[in-house]
Amino acid sequence: MQSPKPLVVILATGGTIAGTAALATDTTGYRAGALGVDALVAGVPALAGHRLESESVAAIDSKDMDEATWQRLARRVAHHLARPEVAGIVVTHGTDTLEETAYFLHRVLAPAKPVVLTAAMRPASALSADGPANLLDAVGVAAAPGVRGVSVVFAGAVWGAVGLRKVHTLQTSAFAGSDCGPIARLEGGAMRVFRAWPGGEALGLERIAAAPSAWPRVEIVMNHAGADGRIVDDAVIAGTAGIVVAGTGHGTVSARMEAAIARARGEGVRVTRASRCVFGPVLPRGADDADAAGELSAVQARVELQLALLADVR
Ligand code: ASP
């Protein structure tokens, strides 16, 4: 008897991939997350060859992604991953905070099965919609043997979450990795794999179990010409538990900002040094320096710091 095709579960969260506009020529004036997951799947006839289940977790523009939705999403992903018959998961998402959600799921779940996030820059109603091909590619990757961990499939490339960045406001090639290239490329129905699939240790759902309102506040502040550090003092007054500094260059800050950061540390606030540069790591200053963001972008470093601080929230 032939074994059944791999079962892939599609979890929808909204985004432009599910967006609709009044005109097929309109690629910017649309409502994100308007299409239900069944309509999204029905819009890609080539998916008929796959064994699929689908579920809506949210229907939001990912600019509004929040802790409660992340918690719900992580729980649904974990639920389906635990089903022996499920080969992999696809999460449809908006592009705006895709790199944060991908990193969040990577750190919380570090799954052995594939969890593939995908998105689109153009709404489903557009003549030039990129969502259908991205969704088809994502399902193909989630069903492929040998694939594992959290990845992002976009515009023919498969990226790991660490260091991934949205780098363009409009173009359909909107994502790039930091110093490392994609894990794989998808061309003509074939997947060329260049690097190992993501692994690592999961923090687990327990880490994110606290009510979202109790999650530690972590702010991002940017160094810039004229930065006087008052924003850091204000964040401390507002009760922030952590600050990610999107520093200049290799994570540097003005002397006045440095003084404000020292004051914040004195109040017990955890600080991570990231960069406002698009590419490149912020490396540790020495063996004991745990505050450097490494390959993570400032927004991903914020996720990391929030997850670290959650260890102390019961
Ligand atoms: N604002 C949209 C979102 O992130 C943009 C997109 O999906 O491309 O949901």
mmCIF file with all atom_site columns, N, CA, C and O in Angstrom, residues 10 13 25 27 58 105 112 117 126 128-129 159 173 196 199 206 220 230 233-234 290 292 307:
data_model
loop_
_atom_site.group_PDB
_atom_site.id
_atom_site.type_symbol
_atom_site.label_atom_id
_atom_site.label_alt_id
_atom_site.label_comp_id
_atom_site.label_asym_id
_atom_site.label_entity_id
_atom_site.label_seq_id
_atom_site.pdbx_PDB_ins_code
_atom_site.Cartn_x
_atom_site.Cartn_y
_atom_site.Cartn_z
_atom_site.occupancy
_atom_site.B_iso_or_equiv
_atom_site.pdbx_formal_charge
_atom_site.auth_seq_id
_atom_site.auth_comp_id
_atom_site.auth_asym_id
_atom_site.auth_atom_id
_atom_site.pdbx_PDB_model_num
ATOM 1  N N  . ILE A 1 10  ? -1.675 24.348 7.933  1.00 0.00 ? 10  ILE A N  1
ATOM 2  C CA . ILE A 1 10  ? -1.463 25.777 7.675  1.00 0.00 ? 10  ILE A CA 1
ATOM 3  C C  . ILE A 1 10  ? -2.158 26.571 8.781  1.00 0.00 ? 10  ILE A C  1
ATOM 4  O O  . ILE A 1 10  ? -3.365 26.446 8.983  1.00 0.00 ? 10  ILE A O  1
ATOM 5  N N  . THR A 1 13  ? -2.308 33.783 10.260 1.00 0.00 ? 13  THR A N  1
ATOM 6  C CA . THR A 1 13  ? -2.343 34.878 11.251 1.00 0.00 ? 13  THR A CA 1
ATOM 7  C C  . THR A 1 13  ? -2.744 36.212 10.632 1.00 0.00 ? 13  THR A C  1
ATOM 8  O O  . THR A 1 13  ? -2.855 37.202 11.341 1.00 0.00 ? 13  THR A O  1
ATOM 9  N N  . THR A 1 25  ? -5.030 46.316 -9.504 1.00 0.00 ? 25  THR A N  1
ATOM 10 C CA . THR A 1 25  ? -3.797 47.085 -9.751 1.00 0.00 ? 25  THR A CA 1
ATOM 11 C C  . THR A 1 25  ? -3.281 47.754 -8.486 1.00 0.00 ? 25  THR A C  1
ATOM 12 O O  . THR A 1 25  ? -2.218 48.377 -8.497 1.00 0.00 ? 25  THR A O  1
ATOM 13 N N  . THR A 1 27  ? -1.495 47.773 -5.133 1.00 0.00 ? 27  THR A N  1
ATOM 14 C CA . THR A 1 27  ? -0.586 46.913 -4.356 1.00 0.00 ? 27  THR A CA 1
ATOM 15 C C  . THR A 1 27  ? -0.230 47.530 -3.000 1.00 0.00 ? 27  THR A C  1
ATOM 16 O O  . THR A 1 27  ? 0.551  46.958 -2.240 1.00 0.00 ? 27  THR A O  1
ATOM 17 N N  . ALA A 1 58  ? -5.175 34.005 13.915 1.00 0.00 ? 58  ALA A N  1
ATOM 18 C CA . ALA A 1 58  ? -5.430 35.445 14.022 1.00 0.00 ? 58  ALA A CA 1
ATOM 19 C C  . ALA A 1 58  ? -5.685 35.962 12.614 1.00 0.00 ? 58  ALA A C  1
ATOM 20 O O  . ALA A 1 58  ? -5.455 35.247 11.630 1.00 0.00 ? 58  ALA A O  1
ATOM 21 N N  . LEU A 1 105 ? 9.386  31.810 17.639 1.00 0.00 ? 105 LEU A N  1
ATOM 22 C CA . LEU A 1 105 ? 9.043  30.378 17.540 1.00 0.00 ? 105 LEU A CA 1
ATOM 23 C C  . LEU A 1 105 ? 10.300 29.512 17.574 1.00 0.00 ? 105 LEU A C  1
ATOM 24 O O  . LEU A 1 105 ? 10.313 28.426 18.169 1.00 0.00 ? 105 LEU A O  1
ATOM 25 N N  . ALA A 1 112 ? 11.782 19.864 15.965 1.00 0.00 ? 112 ALA A N  1
ATOM 26 C CA . ALA A 1 112 ? 12.478 18.876 15.135 1.00 0.00 ? 112 ALA A CA 1
ATOM 27 C C  . ALA A 1 112 ? 11.796 18.770 13.770 1.00 0.00 ? 112 ALA A C  1
ATOM 28 O O  . ALA A 1 112 ? 12.435 18.482 12.766 1.00 0.00 ? 112 ALA A O  1
ATOM 29 N N  . LEU A 1 117 ? 7.455  29.677 7.995  1.00 0.00 ? 117 LEU A N  1
ATOM 30 C CA . LEU A 1 117 ? 6.657  30.900 7.919  1.00 0.00 ? 117 LEU A CA 1
ATOM 31 C C  . LEU A 1 117 ? 6.739  31.456 6.505  1.00 0.00 ? 117 LEU A C  1
ATOM 32 O O  . LEU A 1 117 ? 7.794  31.394 5.852  1.00 0.00 ? 117 LEU A O  1
ATOM 33 N N  . ALA A 1 126 ? -4.091 41.272 -5.912 1.00 0.00 ? 126 ALA A N  1
ATOM 34 C CA . ALA A 1 126 ? -3.269 41.979 -6.909 1.00 0.00 ? 126 ALA A CA 1
ATOM 35 C C  . ALA A 1 126 ? -2.958 41.099 -8.110 1.00 0.00 ? 126 ALA A C  1
ATOM 36 O O  . ALA A 1 126 ? -2.782 39.884 -7.977 1.00 0.00 ? 126 ALA A O  1
ATOM 37 N N  . SER A 1 128 ? -0.268 41.035 -9.595 1.00 0.00 ? 128 SER A N  1
ATOM 38 C CA . SER A 1 128 ? 1.101  40.545 -9.424 1.00 0.00 ? 128 SER A CA 1
ATOM 39 C C  . SER A 1 128 ? 1.303  39.924 -8.042 1.00 0.00 ? 128 SER A C  1
ATOM 40 O O  . SER A 1 128 ? 2.405  39.969 -7.495 1.00 0.00 ? 128 SER A O  1
ATOM 41 N N  . ALA A 1 129 ? 0.254  39.328 -7.492 1.00 0.00 ? 129 ALA A N  1
ATOM 42 C CA . ALA A 1 129 ? 0.356  38.772 -6.126 1.00 0.00 ? 129 ALA A CA 1
ATOM 43 C C  . ALA A 1 129 ? 1.507  37.765 -6.020 1.00 0.00 ? 129 ALA A C  1
ATOM 44 O O  . ALA A 1 129 ? 1.648  36.879 -6.862 1.00 0.00 ? 129 ALA A O  1
ATOM 45 N N  . TRP A 1 159 ? 15.054 30.934 4.526  1.00 0.00 ? 159 TRP A N  1
ATOM 46 C CA . TRP A 1 159 ? 15.952 31.594 5.484  1.00 0.00 ? 159 TRP A CA 1
ATOM 47 C C  . TRP A 1 159 ? 15.809 30.987 6.870  1.00 0.00 ? 159 TRP A C  1
ATOM 48 O O  . TRP A 1 159 ? 14.710 30.597 7.273  1.00 0.00 ? 159 TRP A O  1
ATOM 49 N N  . SER A 1 173 ? 11.304 41.047 -3.183 1.00 0.00 ? 173 SER A N  1
ATOM 50 C CA . SER A 1 173 ? 12.479 40.424 -2.541 1.00 0.00 ? 173 SER A CA 1
ATOM 51 C C  . SER A 1 173 ? 12.758 41.229 -1.282 1.00 0.00 ? 173 SER A C  1
ATOM 52 O O  . SER A 1 173 ? 13.721 41.987 -1.221 1.00 0.00 ? 173 SER A O  1
ATOM 53 N N  . ALA A 1 196 ? 23.006 23.802 7.068  1.00 0.00 ? 196 ALA A N  1
ATOM 54 C CA . ALA A 1 196 ? 22.234 22.932 7.974  1.00 0.00 ? 196 ALA A CA 1
ATOM 55 C C  . ALA A 1 196 ? 20.912 23.608 8.366  1.00 0.00 ? 196 ALA A C  1
ATOM 56 O O  . ALA A 1 196 ? 20.835 24.833 8.450  1.00 0.00 ? 196 ALA A O  1
ATOM 57 N N  . GLY A 1 199 ? 18.650 24.274 14.460 1.00 0.00 ? 199 GLY A N  1
ATOM 58 C CA . GLY A 1 199 ? 18.442 23.374 15.597 1.00 0.00 ? 199 GLY A CA 1
ATOM 59 C C  . GLY A 1 199 ? 18.435 24.174 16.879 1.00 0.00 ? 199 GLY A C  1
ATOM 60 O O  . GLY A 1 199 ? 17.925 25.290 16.913 1.00 0.00 ? 199 GLY A O  1
ATOM 61 N N  . GLU A 1 206 ? 6.497  26.573 28.701 1.00 0.00 ? 206 GLU A N  1
ATOM 62 C CA . GLU A 1 206 ? 6.473  27.004 30.107 1.00 0.00 ? 206 GLU A CA 1
ATOM 63 C C  . GLU A 1 206 ? 7.030  28.421 30.244 1.00 0.00 ? 206 GLU A C  1
ATOM 64 O O  . GLU A 1 206 ? 6.529  29.234 31.024 1.00 0.00 ? 206 GLU A O  1
ATOM 65 N N  . ILE A 1 220 ? 13.113 49.464 22.734 1.00 0.00 ? 220 ILE A N  1
ATOM 66 C CA . ILE A 1 220 ? 14.257 49.651 21.831 1.00 0.00 ? 220 ILE A CA 1
ATOM 67 C C  . ILE A 1 220 ? 14.524 51.146 21.736 1.00 0.00 ? 220 ILE A C  1
ATOM 68 O O  . ILE A 1 220 ? 13.603 51.925 21.460 1.00 0.00 ? 220 ILE A O  1
ATOM 69 N N  . ARG A 1 230 ? 17.789 60.840 27.135 1.00 0.00 ? 230 ARG A N  1
ATOM 70 C CA . ARG A 1 230 ? 16.586 61.061 27.964 1.00 0.00 ? 230 ARG A CA 1
ATOM 71 C C  . ARG A 1 230 ? 15.555 59.968 27.775 1.00 0.00 ? 230 ARG A C  1
ATOM 72 O O  . ARG A 1 230 ? 14.833 59.602 28.685 1.00 0.00 ? 230 ARG A O  1
ATOM 73 N N  . ASP A 1 233 ? 16.182 57.301 30.248 1.00 0.00 ? 233 ASP A N  1
ATOM 74 C CA . ASP A 1 233 ? 15.682 57.662 31.583 1.00 0.00 ? 233 ASP A CA 1
ATOM 75 C C  . ASP A 1 233 ? 14.159 57.537 31.628 1.00 0.00 ? 233 ASP A C  1
ATOM 76 O O  . ASP A 1 233 ? 13.595 57.028 32.605 1.00 0.00 ? 233 ASP A O  1
ATOM 77 N N  . ASP A 1 234 ? 13.497 57.989 30.553 1.00 0.00 ? 234 ASP A N  1
ATOM 78 C CA . ASP A 1 234 ? 12.024 57.918 30.516 1.00 0.00 ? 234 ASP A CA 1
ATOM 79 C C  . ASP A 1 234 ? 11.540 56.470 30.527 1.00 0.00 ? 234 ASP A C  1
ATOM 80 O O  . ASP A 1 234 ? 10.529 56.152 31.162 1.00 0.00 ? 234 ASP A O  1
ATOM 81 N N  . ALA A 1 290 ? 27.884 39.390 27.968 1.00 0.00 ? 290 ALA A N  1
ATOM 82 C CA . ALA A 1 290 ? 26.685 38.672 27.501 1.00 0.00 ? 290 ALA A CA 1
ATOM 83 C C  . ALA A 1 290 ? 25.668 39.642 26.911 1.00 0.00 ? 290 ALA A C  1
ATOM 84 O O  . ALA A 1 290 ? 24.545 39.252 26.606 1.00 0.00 ? 290 ALA A O  1
ATOM 85 N N  . ALA A 1 292 ? 25.964 41.604 24.114 1.00 0.00 ? 292 ALA A N  1
ATOM 86 C CA . ALA A 1 292 ? 26.023 41.896 22.679 1.00 0.00 ? 292 ALA A CA 1
ATOM 87 C C  . ALA A 1 292 ? 24.960 41.083 21.938 1.00 0.00 ? 292 ALA A C  1
ATOM 88 O O  . ALA A 1 292 ? 24.738 39.910 22.244 1.00 0.00 ? 292 ALA A O  1
ATOM 89 N N  . LEU A 1 307 ? 12.389 37.095 26.330 1.00 0.00 ? 307 LEU A N  1
ATOM 90 C CA . LEU A 1 307 ? 12.341 35.675 26.711 1.00 0.00 ? 307 LEU A CA 1
ATOM 91 C C  . LEU A 1 307 ? 13.265 35.398 27.894 1.00 0.00 ? 307 LEU A C  1
ATOM 92 O O  . LEU A 1 307 ? 12.941 34.609 28.774 1.00 0.00 ? 307 LEU A O  1
#
